[in-house]
């Protein structure tokens, strides 16, 4: 079945540590890829997106993601996290020509000061 | 430019009552999407609407759930005869075309008691 997989649902790390969240999808063909962040009690905000071109995408708040087509992956990274990065992070995939986003189950990230 | 507006933020209903959730898209956006978020789950697509048209309702439960996006006014997600399993956060998103990531509202948290 087509799906979006995010592993390690709960991640706890200290400030200044590096963060990498994995996202794998099983859709064939062309896809658009997104990472959203949801701060406690708030709505989802777009961190970054990939449509085409350079597979290394820079987003807001120092986040970046790399699209590796051969691995069907779109991993999110941040070199040095801050306490304010405590949030839930969702990967989403939109198969080309489809109007809906398919979301992974999310990664709950807690940054300890 | 106001974002996607959802109301109410919190809604409590007794079993058997009706829940009505409202979503006003961003100015200039004509595409509206409804998603449901359950604890420890990602967002699940429910329905995609344009003005006066339901484009894709493949994620909607067959019974008790309906959605509309009239020519004038907000999009409405209606849940009739609510049950405890309907308790969730319901998010609305809008876009101006289907090529870009959505803008999400703050959600309505429905609690059925």
PDB file of C-alpha atoms in Angstrom:
ATOM      1  CA  UNK A   1       0.000   0.000   0.000  1.00  0.00           C
ATOM      2  CA  UNK A   2       1.132   3.539  -0.645  1.00  0.00           C
ATOM      3  CA  UNK A   3       2.353   5.189   2.528  1.00  0.00           C
ATOM      4  CA  UNK A   4       4.597   7.725   4.204  1.00  0.00           C
ATOM      5  CA  UNK A   5       6.839   6.365   6.963  1.00  0.00           C
ATOM      6  CA  UNK A   6       8.431   8.303   9.763  1.00  0.00           C
ATOM      7  CA  UNK A   7      10.398   6.290  12.303  1.00  0.00           C
ATOM      8  CA  UNK A   8      11.409   7.056  15.888  1.00  0.00           C
ATOM      9  CA  UNK A   9       8.173   8.728  16.828  1.00  0.00           C
ATOM     10  CA  UNK A  10       9.658  10.222  20.002  1.00  0.00           C
ATOM     11  CA  UNK A  11      13.033  11.987  19.856  1.00  0.00           C
ATOM     12  CA  UNK A  12      14.674  13.617  22.874  1.00  0.00           C
ATOM     13  CA  UNK A  13      17.882  15.574  22.535  1.00  0.00           C
ATOM     14  CA  UNK A  14      19.829  18.397  24.148  1.00  0.00           C
ATOM     15  CA  UNK A  15      20.226  21.902  22.850  1.00  0.00           C
ATOM     16  CA  UNK A  16      22.998  22.266  20.241  1.00  0.00           C
ATOM     17  CA  UNK A  17      22.678  18.626  19.233  1.00  0.00           C
ATOM     18  CA  UNK A  18      22.072  17.778  15.597  1.00  0.00           C
ATOM     19  CA  UNK A  19      18.693  16.507  14.478  1.00  0.00           C
ATOM     20  CA  UNK A  20      17.835  14.221  11.612  1.00  0.00           C
ATOM     21  CA  UNK A  21      14.348  12.882  10.987  1.00  0.00           C
ATOM     22  CA  UNK A  22      13.771  10.225   8.395  1.00  0.00           C
ATOM     23  CA  UNK A  23      10.927  10.149   5.886  1.00  0.00           C
ATOM     24  CA  UNK A  24      10.355   7.386   3.365  1.00  0.00           C
ATOM     25  CA  UNK A  25       7.477   7.074   0.967  1.00  0.00           C
ATOM     26  CA  UNK A  26       6.203   4.314  -1.251  1.00  0.00           C
ATOM     27  CA  UNK A  27       4.574   6.306  -4.050  1.00  0.00           C
ATOM     28  CA  UNK A  28       5.883   5.777  -7.551  1.00  0.00           C
ATOM     29  CA  UNK A  29       6.317   8.468 -10.143  1.00  0.00           C
ATOM     30  CA  UNK A  30       6.776  12.162  -9.581  1.00  0.00           C
ATOM     31  CA  UNK A  31       5.989  13.473  -6.117  1.00  0.00           C
ATOM     32  CA  UNK A  32       6.027  16.758  -4.279  1.00  0.00           C
ATOM     33  CA  UNK A  33       7.482  16.564  -0.782  1.00  0.00           C
ATOM     34  CA  UNK A  34       6.873  18.656   2.313  1.00  0.00           C
ATOM     35  CA  UNK A  35       7.869  18.964   5.939  1.00  0.00           C
ATOM     36  CA  UNK A  36       5.485  20.636   8.355  1.00  0.00           C
ATOM     37  CA  UNK A  37       6.018  21.576  11.989  1.00  0.00           C
ATOM     38  CA  UNK A  38       3.332  21.767  14.666  1.00  0.00           C
ATOM     39  CA  UNK A  39       4.287  23.624  17.841  1.00  0.00           C
ATOM     40  CA  UNK A  40       2.328  22.686  20.967  1.00  0.00           C
ATOM     41  CA  UNK A  41      -1.287  23.782  20.629  1.00  0.00           C
ATOM     42  CA  UNK A  42      -0.745  25.399  17.251  1.00  0.00           C
ATOM     43  CA  UNK A  43      -1.511  24.681  13.626  1.00  0.00           C
ATOM     44  CA  UNK A  44       0.798  23.108  11.097  1.00  0.00           C
ATOM     45  CA  UNK A  45       3.317  25.403   9.499  1.00  0.00           C
ATOM     46  CA  UNK A  46       5.275  24.688   6.354  1.00  0.00           C
ATOM     47  CA  UNK A  47       9.005  24.237   7.014  1.00  0.00           C
ATOM     48  CA  UNK A  48      10.087  23.474   3.478  1.00  0.00           C
ATOM     49  CA  UNK A  49       9.001  21.817   0.261  1.00  0.00           C
ATOM     50  CA  UNK A  50      10.534  20.116  -2.734  1.00  0.00           C
ATOM     51  CA  UNK A  51       9.045  20.221  -6.217  1.00  0.00           C
ATOM     52  CA  UNK A  52      12.020  19.910  -8.563  1.00  0.00           C
ATOM     53  CA  UNK A  53      15.590  21.048  -9.054  1.00  0.00           C
ATOM     54  CA  UNK A  54      18.280  20.990  -6.368  1.00  0.00           C
ATOM     55  CA  UNK A  55      17.496  18.003  -4.131  1.00  0.00           C
ATOM     56  CA  UNK A  56      18.913  19.835  -1.104  1.00  0.00           C
ATOM     57  CA  UNK A  57      16.210  22.186   0.087  1.00  0.00           C
ATOM     58  CA  UNK A  58      16.675  24.993   2.600  1.00  0.00           C
ATOM     59  CA  UNK A  59      13.744  25.903   4.785  1.00  0.00           C
ATOM     60  CA  UNK A  60      12.899  28.253   7.589  1.00  0.00           C
ATOM     61  CA  UNK A  61      14.456  28.249  11.072  1.00  0.00           C
ATOM     62  CA  UNK A  62      17.693  26.626   9.845  1.00  0.00           C
ATOM     63  CA  UNK A  63      16.101  23.392   8.639  1.00  0.00           C
ATOM     64  CA  UNK A  64      17.049  21.621   5.443  1.00  0.00           C
ATOM     65  CA  UNK A  65      15.987  18.408   3.746  1.00  0.00           C
ATOM     66  CA  UNK A  66      17.504  16.200   1.091  1.00  0.00           C
ATOM     67  CA  UNK A  67      15.511  14.367  -1.540  1.00  0.00           C
ATOM     68  CA  UNK A  68      17.114  11.071  -2.547  1.00  0.00           C
ATOM     69  CA  UNK A  69      15.012   9.669  -5.356  1.00  0.00           C
ATOM     70  CA  UNK A  70      16.675   6.262  -5.418  1.00  0.00           C
ATOM     71  CA  UNK A  71      15.890   5.770  -1.742  1.00  0.00           C
ATOM     72  CA  UNK A  72      12.404   7.317  -1.845  1.00  0.00           C
ATOM     73  CA  UNK A  73      13.511   9.465   1.055  1.00  0.00           C
ATOM     74  CA  UNK A  74      13.222  13.098   2.132  1.00  0.00           C
ATOM     75  CA  UNK A  75      15.075  13.406   5.432  1.00  0.00           C
ATOM     76  CA  UNK A  76      14.936  16.558   7.530  1.00  0.00           C
ATOM     77  CA  UNK A  77      18.027  17.936   9.257  1.00  0.00           C
ATOM     78  CA  UNK A  78      19.097  20.747  11.534  1.00  0.00           C
ATOM     79  CA  UNK A  79      22.752  21.031  12.626  1.00  0.00           C
ATOM     80  CA  UNK A  80      22.102  22.576  16.028  1.00  0.00           C
ATOM     81  CA  UNK A  81      18.678  22.518  17.685  1.00  0.00           C
ATOM     82  CA  UNK A  82      17.258  24.968  20.183  1.00  0.00           C
ATOM     83  CA  UNK A  83      14.722  24.514  22.941  1.00  0.00           C
ATOM     84  CA  UNK A  84      12.192  26.328  20.732  1.00  0.00           C
ATOM     85  CA  UNK A  85      12.407  23.497  18.196  1.00  0.00           C
ATOM     86  CA  UNK A  86      10.358  21.320  20.545  1.00  0.00           C
ATOM     87  CA  UNK A  87       7.426  20.375  18.337  1.00  0.00           C
ATOM     88  CA  UNK A  88       5.922  17.642  16.216  1.00  0.00           C
ATOM     89  CA  UNK A  89       7.277  17.270  12.695  1.00  0.00           C
ATOM     90  CA  UNK A  90       5.298  15.777   9.827  1.00  0.00           C
ATOM     91  CA  UNK A  91       6.488  14.630   6.451  1.00  0.00           C
ATOM     92  CA  UNK A  92       3.931  14.812   3.639  1.00  0.00           C
ATOM     93  CA  UNK A  93       3.859  13.574   0.069  1.00  0.00           C
ATOM     94  CA  UNK A  94       1.697  14.689  -2.815  1.00  0.00           C
ATOM     95  CA  UNK A  95       1.787  12.406  -5.835  1.00  0.00           C
ATOM     96  CA  UNK A  96       1.879  14.455  -9.003  1.00  0.00           C
ATOM     97  CA  UNK A  97      -1.596  15.092 -10.337  1.00  0.00           C
ATOM     98  CA  UNK A  98      -3.203  14.295  -6.995  1.00  0.00           C
ATOM     99  CA  UNK A  99      -4.832  16.972  -4.909  1.00  0.00           C
ATOM    100  CA  UNK A 100      -4.320  15.542  -1.450  1.00  0.00           C
ATOM    101  CA  UNK A 101      -1.328  15.329   0.854  1.00  0.00           C
ATOM    102  CA  UNK A 102      -0.487  12.024   2.516  1.00  0.00           C
ATOM    103  CA  UNK A 103       1.090  12.530   5.932  1.00  0.00           C
ATOM    104  CA  UNK A 104       3.388  10.395   8.011  1.00  0.00           C
ATOM    105  CA  UNK A 105       2.529   9.794  11.669  1.00  0.00           C
ATOM    106  CA  UNK A 106       4.939  12.467  12.814  1.00  0.00           C
ATOM    107  CA  UNK A 107       8.000  12.774  15.020  1.00  0.00           C
ATOM    108  CA  UNK A 108       7.559  14.258  18.474  1.00  0.00           C
ATOM    109  CA  UNK A 109      10.805  16.108  19.169  1.00  0.00           C
ATOM    110  CA  UNK A 110      11.669  17.357  22.650  1.00  0.00           C
ATOM    111  CA  UNK A 111      14.739  19.560  23.077  1.00  0.00           C
ATOM    112  CA  UNK A 112      16.086  19.744  26.600  1.00  0.00           C
ATOM    113  CA  UNK A 113      17.708  23.050  27.577  1.00  0.00           C
TER     114      UNK A 113
ATOM    115  CA  UNK B   1      -3.858  39.129   5.111  1.00  0.00           C
ATOM    116  CA  UNK B   2      -5.575  36.844   7.567  1.00  0.00           C
ATOM    117  CA  UNK B   3      -4.662  33.185   7.447  1.00  0.00           C
ATOM    118  CA  UNK B   4      -7.031  30.267   7.380  1.00  0.00           C
ATOM    119  CA  UNK B   5      -9.631  30.865  10.077  1.00  0.00           C
ATOM    120  CA  UNK B   6     -11.319  28.002  11.835  1.00  0.00           C
ATOM    121  CA  UNK B   7     -13.967  28.180  14.498  1.00  0.00           C
ATOM    122  CA  UNK B   8     -14.660  27.220  17.072  1.00  0.00           C
ATOM    123  CA  UNK B   9     -11.222  26.307  18.450  1.00  0.00           C
ATOM    124  CA  UNK B  10     -12.772  23.897  20.923  1.00  0.00           C
ATOM    125  CA  UNK B  11     -16.134  22.176  20.648  1.00  0.00           C
ATOM    126  CA  UNK B  12     -17.721  19.853  23.162  1.00  0.00           C
ATOM    127  CA  UNK B  13     -20.711  17.787  22.117  1.00  0.00           C
ATOM    128  CA  UNK B  14     -22.694  15.036  23.796  1.00  0.00           C
ATOM    129  CA  UNK B  15     -23.130  11.753  21.985  1.00  0.00           C
ATOM    130  CA  UNK B  16     -25.904  12.020  19.410  1.00  0.00           C
ATOM    131  CA  UNK B  17     -25.608  15.776  18.889  1.00  0.00           C
ATOM    132  CA  UNK B  18     -24.457  17.501  15.732  1.00  0.00           C
ATOM    133  CA  UNK B  19     -21.062  19.167  15.354  1.00  0.00           C
ATOM    134  CA  UNK B  20     -20.575  21.961  12.857  1.00  0.00           C
ATOM    135  CA  UNK B  21     -17.039  23.112  12.092  1.00  0.00           C
ATOM    136  CA  UNK B  22     -16.300  26.216  10.055  1.00  0.00           C
ATOM    137  CA  UNK B  23     -13.360  27.163   7.885  1.00  0.00           C
ATOM    138  CA  UNK B  24     -12.705  30.429   6.074  1.00  0.00           C
ATOM    139  CA  UNK B  25      -9.842  30.046   3.592  1.00  0.00           C
ATOM    140  CA  UNK B  26      -7.147  32.595   3.036  1.00  0.00           C
ATOM    141  CA  UNK B  27      -8.169  35.490   0.842  1.00  0.00           C
ATOM    142  CA  UNK B  28      -7.817  34.490  -2.785  1.00  0.00           C
ATOM    143  CA  UNK B  29      -7.753  30.764  -2.053  1.00  0.00           C
ATOM    144  CA  UNK B  30     -10.458  28.718  -3.723  1.00  0.00           C
ATOM    145  CA  UNK B  31      -9.348  25.216  -2.707  1.00  0.00           C
ATOM    146  CA  UNK B  32     -10.254  23.882   0.731  1.00  0.00           C
ATOM    147  CA  UNK B  33      -9.187  20.620   2.348  1.00  0.00           C
ATOM    148  CA  UNK B  34     -10.286  19.001   5.592  1.00  0.00           C
ATOM    149  CA  UNK B  35      -8.052  16.669   7.588  1.00  0.00           C
ATOM    150  CA  UNK B  36      -8.570  14.802  10.844  1.00  0.00           C
ATOM    151  CA  UNK B  37      -5.812  14.229  13.385  1.00  0.00           C
ATOM    152  CA  UNK B  38      -6.079  11.511  15.987  1.00  0.00           C
ATOM    153  CA  UNK B  39      -3.609  11.157  18.890  1.00  0.00           C
ATOM    154  CA  UNK B  40      -0.307   9.577  17.820  1.00  0.00           C
ATOM    155  CA  UNK B  41      -1.523   9.544  14.226  1.00  0.00           C
ATOM    156  CA  UNK B  42      -0.710  11.766  11.309  1.00  0.00           C
ATOM    157  CA  UNK B  43      -3.279  13.816   9.534  1.00  0.00           C
ATOM    158  CA  UNK B  44      -5.800  11.850   7.517  1.00  0.00           C
ATOM    159  CA  UNK B  45      -7.351  13.396   4.420  1.00  0.00           C
ATOM    160  CA  UNK B  46     -11.101  13.729   4.514  1.00  0.00           C
ATOM    161  CA  UNK B  47     -12.378  15.909   1.691  1.00  0.00           C
ATOM    162  CA  UNK B  48     -11.291  18.439  -0.937  1.00  0.00           C
ATOM    163  CA  UNK B  49     -13.677  21.147  -2.076  1.00  0.00           C
ATOM    164  CA  UNK B  50     -13.775  24.093  -4.394  1.00  0.00           C
ATOM    165  CA  UNK B  51     -16.523  26.687  -4.377  1.00  0.00           C
ATOM    166  CA  UNK B  52     -19.857  24.873  -4.588  1.00  0.00           C
ATOM    167  CA  UNK B  53     -18.189  21.613  -5.575  1.00  0.00           C
ATOM    168  CA  UNK B  54     -16.930  18.544  -3.778  1.00  0.00           C
ATOM    169  CA  UNK B  55     -13.904  17.423  -5.756  1.00  0.00           C
ATOM    170  CA  UNK B  56     -12.709  14.449  -3.717  1.00  0.00           C
ATOM    171  CA  UNK B  57     -14.485  13.014  -0.685  1.00  0.00           C
ATOM    172  CA  UNK B  58     -12.779   9.648  -0.671  1.00  0.00           C
ATOM    173  CA  UNK B  59     -11.536  10.140   2.879  1.00  0.00           C
ATOM    174  CA  UNK B  60     -14.921  10.934   4.374  1.00  0.00           C
ATOM    175  CA  UNK B  61     -16.774   8.310   6.388  1.00  0.00           C
ATOM    176  CA  UNK B  62     -19.812   7.185   4.412  1.00  0.00           C
ATOM    177  CA  UNK B  63     -22.301   8.068   7.104  1.00  0.00           C
ATOM    178  CA  UNK B  64     -22.880  11.056   9.376  1.00  0.00           C
ATOM    179  CA  UNK B  65     -20.168  13.232   7.793  1.00  0.00           C
ATOM    180  CA  UNK B  66     -20.758  15.882   5.161  1.00  0.00           C
ATOM    181  CA  UNK B  67     -18.963  18.952   3.863  1.00  0.00           C
ATOM    182  CA  UNK B  68     -19.829  21.960   1.807  1.00  0.00           C
ATOM    183  CA  UNK B  69     -18.167  25.095   0.492  1.00  0.00           C
ATOM    184  CA  UNK B  70     -20.920  27.454  -0.618  1.00  0.00           C
ATOM    185  CA  UNK B  71     -20.533  30.323  -3.022  1.00  0.00           C
ATOM    186  CA  UNK B  72     -20.713  32.722  -0.112  1.00  0.00           C
ATOM    187  CA  UNK B  73     -19.404  32.024   3.352  1.00  0.00           C
ATOM    188  CA  UNK B  74     -17.086  29.514   4.971  1.00  0.00           C
ATOM    189  CA  UNK B  75     -16.654  25.839   4.309  1.00  0.00           C
ATOM    190  CA  UNK B  76     -18.592  23.692   6.767  1.00  0.00           C
ATOM    191  CA  UNK B  77     -17.777  20.205   7.991  1.00  0.00           C
ATOM    192  CA  UNK B  78     -20.824  18.664   9.606  1.00  0.00           C
ATOM    193  CA  UNK B  79     -20.862  15.585  11.771  1.00  0.00           C
ATOM    194  CA  UNK B  80     -24.288  14.286  12.670  1.00  0.00           C
ATOM    195  CA  UNK B  81     -25.043  12.094  15.694  1.00  0.00           C
ATOM    196  CA  UNK B  82     -21.508  12.311  17.016  1.00  0.00           C
ATOM    197  CA  UNK B  83     -19.903   9.360  18.785  1.00  0.00           C
ATOM    198  CA  UNK B  84     -16.876   9.237  21.099  1.00  0.00           C
ATOM    199  CA  UNK B  85     -14.684   8.022  18.237  1.00  0.00           C
ATOM    200  CA  UNK B  86     -15.248  11.338  16.454  1.00  0.00           C
ATOM    201  CA  UNK B  87     -13.192  13.116  19.123  1.00  0.00           C
ATOM    202  CA  UNK B  88     -10.173  14.503  17.290  1.00  0.00           C
ATOM    203  CA  UNK B  89      -8.589  17.657  15.948  1.00  0.00           C
ATOM    204  CA  UNK B  90     -10.026  18.723  12.626  1.00  0.00           C
ATOM    205  CA  UNK B  91      -7.811  20.889  10.458  1.00  0.00           C
ATOM    206  CA  UNK B  92      -8.767  22.883   7.433  1.00  0.00           C
ATOM    207  CA  UNK B  93      -6.253  23.990   4.826  1.00  0.00           C
ATOM    208  CA  UNK B  94      -6.526  26.151   1.763  1.00  0.00           C
ATOM    209  CA  UNK B  95      -4.519  26.805  -1.362  1.00  0.00           C
ATOM    210  CA  UNK B  96      -4.814  28.985  -4.419  1.00  0.00           C
ATOM    211  CA  UNK B  97      -3.886  26.156  -6.755  1.00  0.00           C
ATOM    212  CA  UNK B  98      -3.087  22.531  -6.369  1.00  0.00           C
ATOM    213  CA  UNK B  99       0.618  22.935  -6.998  1.00  0.00           C
ATOM    214  CA  UNK B 100       1.697  24.320  -3.655  1.00  0.00           C
ATOM    215  CA  UNK B 101       1.746  23.314  -0.034  1.00  0.00           C
ATOM    216  CA  UNK B 102      -1.314  24.193   1.912  1.00  0.00           C
ATOM    217  CA  UNK B 103      -1.852  26.856   4.543  1.00  0.00           C
ATOM    218  CA  UNK B 104      -3.427  25.291   7.596  1.00  0.00           C
ATOM    219  CA  UNK B 105      -5.835  26.747  10.112  1.00  0.00           C
ATOM    220  CA  UNK B 106      -5.454  26.375  13.857  1.00  0.00           C
ATOM    221  CA  UNK B 107      -7.892  23.499  13.964  1.00  0.00           C
ATOM    222  CA  UNK B 108     -11.038  22.654  15.863  1.00  0.00           C
ATOM    223  CA  UNK B 109     -10.639  20.215  18.726  1.00  0.00           C
ATOM    224  CA  UNK B 110     -13.837  18.233  19.035  1.00  0.00           C
ATOM    225  CA  UNK B 111     -14.536  16.371  22.243  1.00  0.00           C
ATOM    226  CA  UNK B 112     -17.525  14.070  22.429  1.00  0.00           C
ATOM    227  CA  UNK B 113     -18.692  13.296  25.948  1.00  0.00           C
TER     228      UNK B 113
END
